[in-house]
Coordinates of C-alpha atoms in Angstrom, one line a residue:
M851 CA -138.6 122.5 39.0
R852 CA -139.0 118.3 39.9
I853 CA -140.2 115.8 37.0
F854 CA -140.9 113.1 37.3
L855 CA -140.6 110.7 34.2
T856 CA -143.9 108.1 34.1
C857 CA -143.9 104.1 33.5
S858 CA -145.7 102.3 31.2
L859 CA -149.9 101.8 31.4
L860 CA -148.6 98.2 32.3
A861 CA -147.6 99.5 35.1
L862 CA -150.5 101.3 36.3
L863 CA -152.8 98.2 35.2
C864 CA -150.6 96.5 37.7
R865 CA -150.4 99.2 40.3
N866 CA -154.6 98.7 39.6
A867 CA -154.0 95.3 40.4
H868 CA -152.8 95.2 43.9
G869 CA -156.0 97.5 44.9
V870 CA -156.9 97.7 48.4
G871 CA -160.5 98.7 48.5
S872 CA -161.3 102.1 50.5
L873 CA -159.1 101.2 53.5
P874 CA -157.5 104.7 54.3
Q875 CA -153.8 104.4 53.3
T876 CA -149.7 105.7 53.5
R877 CA -148.9 107.1 50.2
V878 CA -145.7 106.1 50.6
G879 CA -142.2 106.5 49.0
V880 CA -138.8 104.5 48.3
I881 CA -135.5 105.9 48.0
G882 CA -133.5 102.8 47.0
C883 CA -134.5 100.2 43.9
G884 CA -131.8 97.8 44.8
R885 CA -132.0 94.5 46.1
I886 CA -132.8 95.6 49.7
G887 CA -135.1 97.9 48.2
R888 CA -136.6 95.1 45.8
A889 CA -137.5 93.4 49.4
H890 CA -139.6 96.2 50.4
L891 CA -141.4 97.1 47.6
S892 CA -142.7 93.8 47.0
A893 CA -144.3 94.0 50.8
L894 CA -145.2 97.2 50.4
S895 CA -147.1 96.0 47.4
K896 CA -149.0 93.6 49.5
S897 CA -149.7 95.6 52.3
P898 CA -153.3 97.1 52.5
F899 CA -152.4 100.5 54.5
V900 CA -149.9 101.8 51.5
Q901 CA -149.9 102.6 48.4
V902 CA -146.6 103.4 46.4
E903 CA -146.7 106.5 45.0
V904 CA -142.9 107.2 43.3
V905 CA -139.6 105.8 43.8
A906 CA -136.2 107.5 43.6
D907 CA -133.1 105.2 42.2
Q908 CA -129.6 106.7 41.1
V909 CA -129.7 104.2 38.4
E910 CA -132.6 104.8 36.6
A911 CA -132.6 101.2 34.9
A912 CA -133.2 100.5 38.8
A913 CA -135.9 102.7 39.5
V914 CA -137.9 101.6 36.3
G915 CA -137.3 98.1 36.2
A916 CA -139.3 98.7 39.8
C917 CA -142.2 100.7 38.8
Q918 CA -142.4 97.9 36.1
D919 CA -142.4 94.7 38.6
F920 CA -144.5 96.4 41.5
G921 CA -146.7 98.9 39.8
V922 CA -145.7 101.9 40.5
S923 CA -146.2 104.8 37.9
R924 CA -143.7 107.5 38.6
F925 CA -139.7 107.3 39.3
T926 CA -136.8 109.8 39.9
T927 CA -133.1 110.1 40.0
D928 CA -132.9 112.5 42.5
A929 CA -134.1 111.3 46.1
Q930 CA -135.3 115.0 47.3
D931 CA -137.6 114.5 44.8
V932 CA -139.1 111.8 47.0
I933 CA -139.1 113.6 50.7
A934 CA -140.3 116.7 48.4
D935 CA -143.8 115.2 47.4
A936 CA -147.0 116.3 47.9
D937 CA -148.1 112.9 47.6
V938 CA -145.9 111.4 50.1
D939 CA -147.0 110.7 53.6
A940 CA -143.6 107.9 54.4
V941 CA -140.3 107.8 52.9
W942 CA -139.3 104.1 53.1
I943 CA -135.4 104.3 52.7
C944 CA -133.4 101.6 51.1
S945 CA -130.4 103.4 49.9
P946 CA -126.6 103.1 50.9
S947 CA -125.9 103.4 54.5
Q948 CA -124.6 106.9 53.9
F949 CA -127.0 108.2 52.4
H950 CA -129.2 107.8 55.6
S951 CA -128.9 110.0 58.0
D952 CA -129.2 113.3 55.9
Q953 CA -132.2 111.6 54.1
I954 CA -134.0 110.6 58.1
R955 CA -133.3 114.9 58.3
H956 CA -134.8 116.3 55.1
S957 CA -137.7 113.7 55.6
A958 CA -138.5 114.7 59.1
A959 CA -137.9 118.5 57.8
A960 CA -140.8 117.5 55.5
G961 CA -143.2 115.8 58.0
K962 CA -142.8 112.9 56.6
H963 CA -143.0 109.1 58.1
I964 CA -140.1 107.5 58.0
F965 CA -138.9 103.7 57.5
C966 CA -135.5 103.3 57.8
E967 CA -132.9 100.1 56.9
K968 CA -130.0 99.8 59.6
P969 CA -127.9 101.7 60.3
L970 CA -129.9 105.1 60.5
A971 CA -126.2 106.6 60.4
L972 CA -122.9 105.7 60.7
D973 CA -121.7 107.1 63.8
L974 CA -123.5 106.7 67.4
H975 CA -123.5 111.0 67.9
E976 CA -125.7 111.0 64.4
T977 CA -127.8 108.5 65.5
V978 CA -129.0 110.2 68.6
D979 CA -129.5 113.0 66.6
V980 CA -131.5 112.3 64.0
V981 CA -133.7 110.1 66.9
R982 CA -134.3 113.5 68.7
L983 CA -135.2 115.0 65.1
C984 CA -137.9 112.9 64.4
E985 CA -139.4 113.2 68.1
Q986 CA -138.9 117.0 68.1
R987 CA -141.0 116.8 64.7
N988 CA -142.8 114.8 65.7
V989 CA -142.7 112.7 62.8
K990 CA -142.8 108.6 63.3
L991 CA -138.8 107.0 62.7
M992 CA -138.8 102.5 62.3
T993 CA -135.5 100.7 62.8
A994 CA -136.0 98.3 60.5
F995 CA -135.1 95.2 62.7
Q996 CA -136.8 92.3 60.8
R997 CA -136.2 89.8 62.6
R998 CA -138.4 91.4 65.2
F999 CA -141.8 90.4 63.4
D1000 CA -140.1 86.3 62.1
A1001 CA -143.4 84.1 63.8
N1002 CA -140.2 82.1 65.1
F1003 CA -138.9 84.6 66.7
Q1004 CA -142.2 86.1 68.3
R1005 CA -142.8 82.8 70.1
L1006 CA -140.1 82.3 71.7
K1007 CA -140.4 86.0 72.8
M1008 CA -144.0 85.5 73.5
A1009 CA -142.8 81.7 76.0
V1010 CA -140.7 84.8 78.0
E1011 CA -143.5 87.1 78.3
T1012 CA -146.0 84.2 79.7
G1013 CA -144.1 82.3 82.0
E1014 CA -144.0 79.2 79.6
A1015 CA -140.5 77.8 79.8
G1016 CA -140.2 79.4 84.0
R1017 CA -138.1 82.7 84.8
P1018 CA -135.2 82.1 81.6
V1019 CA -131.5 81.2 82.4
Q1020 CA -130.4 80.8 78.7
L1021 CA -130.8 82.4 75.8
R1022 CA -128.8 81.0 72.9
L1023 CA -128.6 83.0 69.1
C1024 CA -127.0 81.0 65.7
S1025 CA -126.4 83.1 62.8
R1026 CA -124.4 82.3 59.6
D1027 CA -124.2 83.0 55.5
P1028 CA -124.5 80.6 52.9
S1029 CA -121.4 82.6 51.7
P1030 CA -119.3 85.6 52.4
P1031 CA -119.8 88.9 50.5
P1032 CA -117.8 90.5 48.6
R1033 CA -114.6 92.3 50.1
T1034 CA -116.0 95.5 48.7
Y1035 CA -118.8 94.8 51.6
V1036 CA -117.1 94.0 54.4
D1037 CA -114.4 97.0 53.4
G1038 CA -115.7 100.1 55.1
G1039 CA -118.9 98.4 56.1
G1040 CA -118.2 98.6 59.7
G1041 CA -117.5 94.9 61.3
I1042 CA -118.5 92.1 61.8
F1043 CA -120.6 93.0 64.9
K1044 CA -121.8 96.1 62.8
D1045 CA -123.3 94.9 59.9
M1046 CA -124.0 91.4 60.8
A1047 CA -124.2 90.5 63.9
I1048 CA -126.2 93.7 65.3
H1049 CA -129.5 92.2 64.2
D1050 CA -128.9 88.8 67.0
L1051 CA -128.2 92.2 69.4
D1052 CA -131.2 93.4 69.0
M1053 CA -133.0 90.0 69.2
S1054 CA -131.5 89.3 72.2
C1055 CA -133.2 92.5 73.5
F1056 CA -136.0 91.9 71.9
I1057 CA -136.5 88.1 73.0
L1058 CA -135.7 88.6 76.6
N1059 CA -137.2 92.6 76.3
E1060 CA -134.1 93.8 79.1
E1061 CA -131.1 96.1 79.0
P1062 CA -127.6 94.6 78.5
R1063 CA -125.7 95.4 81.2
R1064 CA -121.9 93.8 79.7
I1065 CA -120.3 92.6 76.9
L1066 CA -117.5 90.1 76.1
A1067 CA -117.2 89.1 72.1
R1068 CA -113.8 87.4 69.8
G1069 CA -113.5 87.7 66.4
S1070 CA -111.7 85.4 63.9
N1071 CA -110.6 85.0 60.1
M1072 CA -111.9 81.3 59.3
V1073 CA -113.4 81.1 56.5
Q1074 CA -112.6 84.9 54.2
P1075 CA -108.7 84.9 54.1
E1076 CA -109.5 87.3 51.3
V1077 CA -110.1 90.2 54.2
A1078 CA -107.7 89.2 56.5
D1079 CA -105.5 92.7 56.0
L1080 CA -108.9 94.4 56.6
S1081 CA -108.6 97.1 59.7
G1082 CA -110.3 96.0 62.9
S1083 CA -113.4 94.0 63.1
E1084 CA -113.7 94.1 59.2
A1085 CA -111.1 92.0 58.7
F1086 CA -113.6 89.3 61.2
D1087 CA -116.3 86.6 59.7
T1088 CA -116.7 85.0 62.6
A1089 CA -117.2 85.8 65.7
N1090 CA -118.5 84.7 69.6
I1091 CA -119.9 87.3 71.5
L1092 CA -121.7 87.1 75.1
V1093 CA -124.1 90.0 76.5
E1094 CA -125.0 89.8 80.3
F1095 CA -128.7 91.5 80.6
E1096 CA -129.5 93.8 84.0
S1097 CA -131.5 90.1 85.1
G1098 CA -128.2 88.2 85.2
V1099 CA -129.0 85.9 82.1
V1100 CA -126.4 85.5 79.5
A1101 CA -127.5 85.5 76.0
S1102 CA -124.6 83.2 73.6
I1103 CA -124.4 85.0 70.0
E1104 CA -122.9 83.2 68.0
V1105 CA -121.6 84.5 63.8
C1106 CA -120.4 83.4 60.5
R1107 CA -120.2 84.4 57.1
K1108 CA -120.4 81.2 55.9
A1109 CA -122.1 77.6 56.6
A1110 CA -122.1 75.2 53.8
Y1111 CA -125.6 73.9 54.2
G1112 CA -127.4 77.2 53.8
Y1113 CA -128.5 80.4 56.1
D1114 CA -128.5 79.1 59.4
Q1115 CA -130.4 80.9 62.1
R1116 CA -131.3 79.2 64.7
A1117 CA -132.3 80.2 68.9
E1118 CA -132.3 78.0 72.0
L1119 CA -134.7 79.5 75.6
L1120 CA -133.7 78.1 78.0
G1121 CA -135.9 78.4 81.3
T1122 CA -135.8 77.4 85.3
E1123 CA -139.3 74.4 83.9
G1124 CA -137.5 74.1 80.5
M1125 CA -136.3 74.8 76.8
L1126 CA -138.0 76.2 73.7
Q1127 CA -135.9 75.9 70.1
S1128 CA -136.2 77.2 66.9
E1129 CA -134.5 75.4 63.7
N1130 CA -134.2 76.6 60.7
V1131 CA -136.8 77.1 58.1
F1132 CA -136.5 74.3 55.0
P1133 CA -138.7 75.5 51.6
T1134 CA -140.1 72.6 51.7
T1135 CA -141.6 70.6 55.0
V1136 CA -140.7 67.1 53.1
R1137 CA -138.4 64.5 54.3
K1138 CA -136.8 61.9 52.3
H1139 CA -136.0 58.5 53.3
T1140 CA -133.9 56.4 51.4
G1141 CA -130.9 53.6 51.9
S1142 CA -128.6 56.7 52.6
W1143 CA -130.2 59.7 53.8
V1144 CA -133.3 59.9 56.0
G1145 CA -134.0 63.7 56.6
Q1146 CA -134.7 67.5 55.5
A1147 CA -135.4 66.7 51.6
D1148 CA -134.0 70.0 51.2
M1149 CA -131.4 71.9 52.0
P1150 CA -132.1 75.3 54.1
H1151 CA -133.0 78.5 53.0
D1152 CA -129.6 80.1 51.0
F1153 CA -130.4 83.8 51.5
F1154 CA -132.0 85.9 54.0
M1155 CA -134.8 87.3 51.9
N1156 CA -136.3 84.4 51.2
R1157 CA -135.4 83.0 55.1
Y1158 CA -137.3 86.3 56.4
A1159 CA -140.4 86.7 53.4
S1160 CA -143.1 86.9 55.6
A1161 CA -141.4 88.9 58.3
Y1162 CA -140.3 91.8 56.1
E1163 CA -144.5 92.0 55.2
Q1164 CA -145.7 91.7 58.8
E1165 CA -142.9 94.4 59.7
T1166 CA -144.2 96.7 56.8
F1167 CA -147.6 95.4 57.3
A1168 CA -146.9 97.0 61.2
F1169 CA -145.5 100.7 60.1
A1170 CA -148.4 101.4 57.8
R1171 CA -150.4 100.7 60.8
A1172 CA -148.8 102.4 62.9
I1173 CA -149.4 105.3 60.9
T1174 CA -152.9 104.7 59.9
E1175 CA -154.3 104.5 63.3
D1176 CA -151.5 107.6 65.2
S1177 CA -149.6 104.7 67.2
Q1178 CA -146.3 104.0 68.2
A1179 CA -143.4 102.7 65.6
P1180 CA -143.2 99.3 66.6
C1181 CA -139.0 99.2 66.4
D1182 CA -138.3 103.0 66.7
G1183 CA -135.3 105.0 66.5
W1184 CA -134.1 103.7 70.4
A1185 CA -134.0 100.6 69.3
G1186 CA -131.5 101.4 66.7
V1187 CA -129.8 102.8 68.7
R1188 CA -129.6 100.4 71.7
A1189 CA -128.3 98.1 68.9
L1190 CA -125.7 99.9 67.7
R1191 CA -123.9 100.6 71.0
M1192 CA -124.1 97.1 71.9
A1193 CA -122.1 96.3 68.2
L1194 CA -119.8 99.4 69.0
A1195 CA -119.6 97.5 73.0
A1196 CA -118.7 94.2 71.3
D1197 CA -116.2 96.1 68.8
R1198 CA -114.5 97.2 71.9
S1199 CA -114.4 93.9 73.7
A1200 CA -112.8 92.0 70.7
A1201 CA -110.3 94.9 70.2
E1202 CA -110.0 95.2 74.0
Q1203 CA -110.0 91.5 75.1
R1204 CA -112.1 92.5 78.2
W1205 CA -115.6 93.2 79.3
I1206 CA -116.8 96.0 78.4
D1207 CA -119.6 97.8 80.5
M1208 CA -122.7 99.4 78.4
D1209 CA -122.0 102.4 80.7
E1210 CA -118.6 102.9 78.5
I1211 CA -120.7 103.6 75.3
E1212 CA -121.3 106.9 76.4
F1213 CA -123.9 109.3 74.1
N1214 CA -125.5 112.9 75.3
L1215 CA -129.0 112.5 76.7

């Protein structure tokens, strides 16, 4: 017998303040109320297509705080309560990575649609298995690659689709964090290609709308010496990746765990008839002109949740709409499979110091 604890009357009033009128709504349960869970709860609270019914977190205080902050009336400390809840149509999985695949399996068995933070699972074969299971159960599975929903990257993709700059020749993606994560995050996280560059690998395919042919990668330890003793690519804090696509276009990806000036997220697309660039996003558009400075008055955003706040919202709206309209998930489970295969290829390339053909990263079809 499951028991949900009820939050304060204030939470109920807050939930009503987010009322969405008479539009068809999907009832959502959220598993995980940590940093990323709260980001998704914020986005969900703004969606006209959903109503968050219940949240779960192993830490009761985190679940209670989420209820109070986002107007949710019920919480539990057991994720299975959310999955089994008859009032939940879809589950948002924002828990630690090691729980994702089991929670996907249980949600699919319960007939719930699933939104899952990356990774879907900790290894390739398990990832493929859970994607297939969702297909067999006829439930929608969305991989959370929020950058696909950023207006700047979507603009670059549109330029490729319309031929605005001619035929693509080169793509360059730059992704640098303001400061390194703690050693405890890096240790056991799978390495820089899986836990950081996987977003850029996915983005290269998204913008070019092509499949990768082979990958060359190099990694080094340049800014975080405290992780240099970790194994494999977990010791890397800096990496460069070349992705060659079927058309011959090569994407160049640069990632680093530290950029003193803020969160650096830039892209450049060169075509046969021109070039498009996506620059960093700043808190304001104000420029400062003084005797010692001419340029942006503010530093770039210093946190990915600030930089991609709108993308998180659009990602949420898109999947909620897909559920409501019974259409295909805009970033399905196979997108997660492809990005993981690319990350594994990059990892092997860095270890073996050679190009890795994508065919070498096998899984059973």
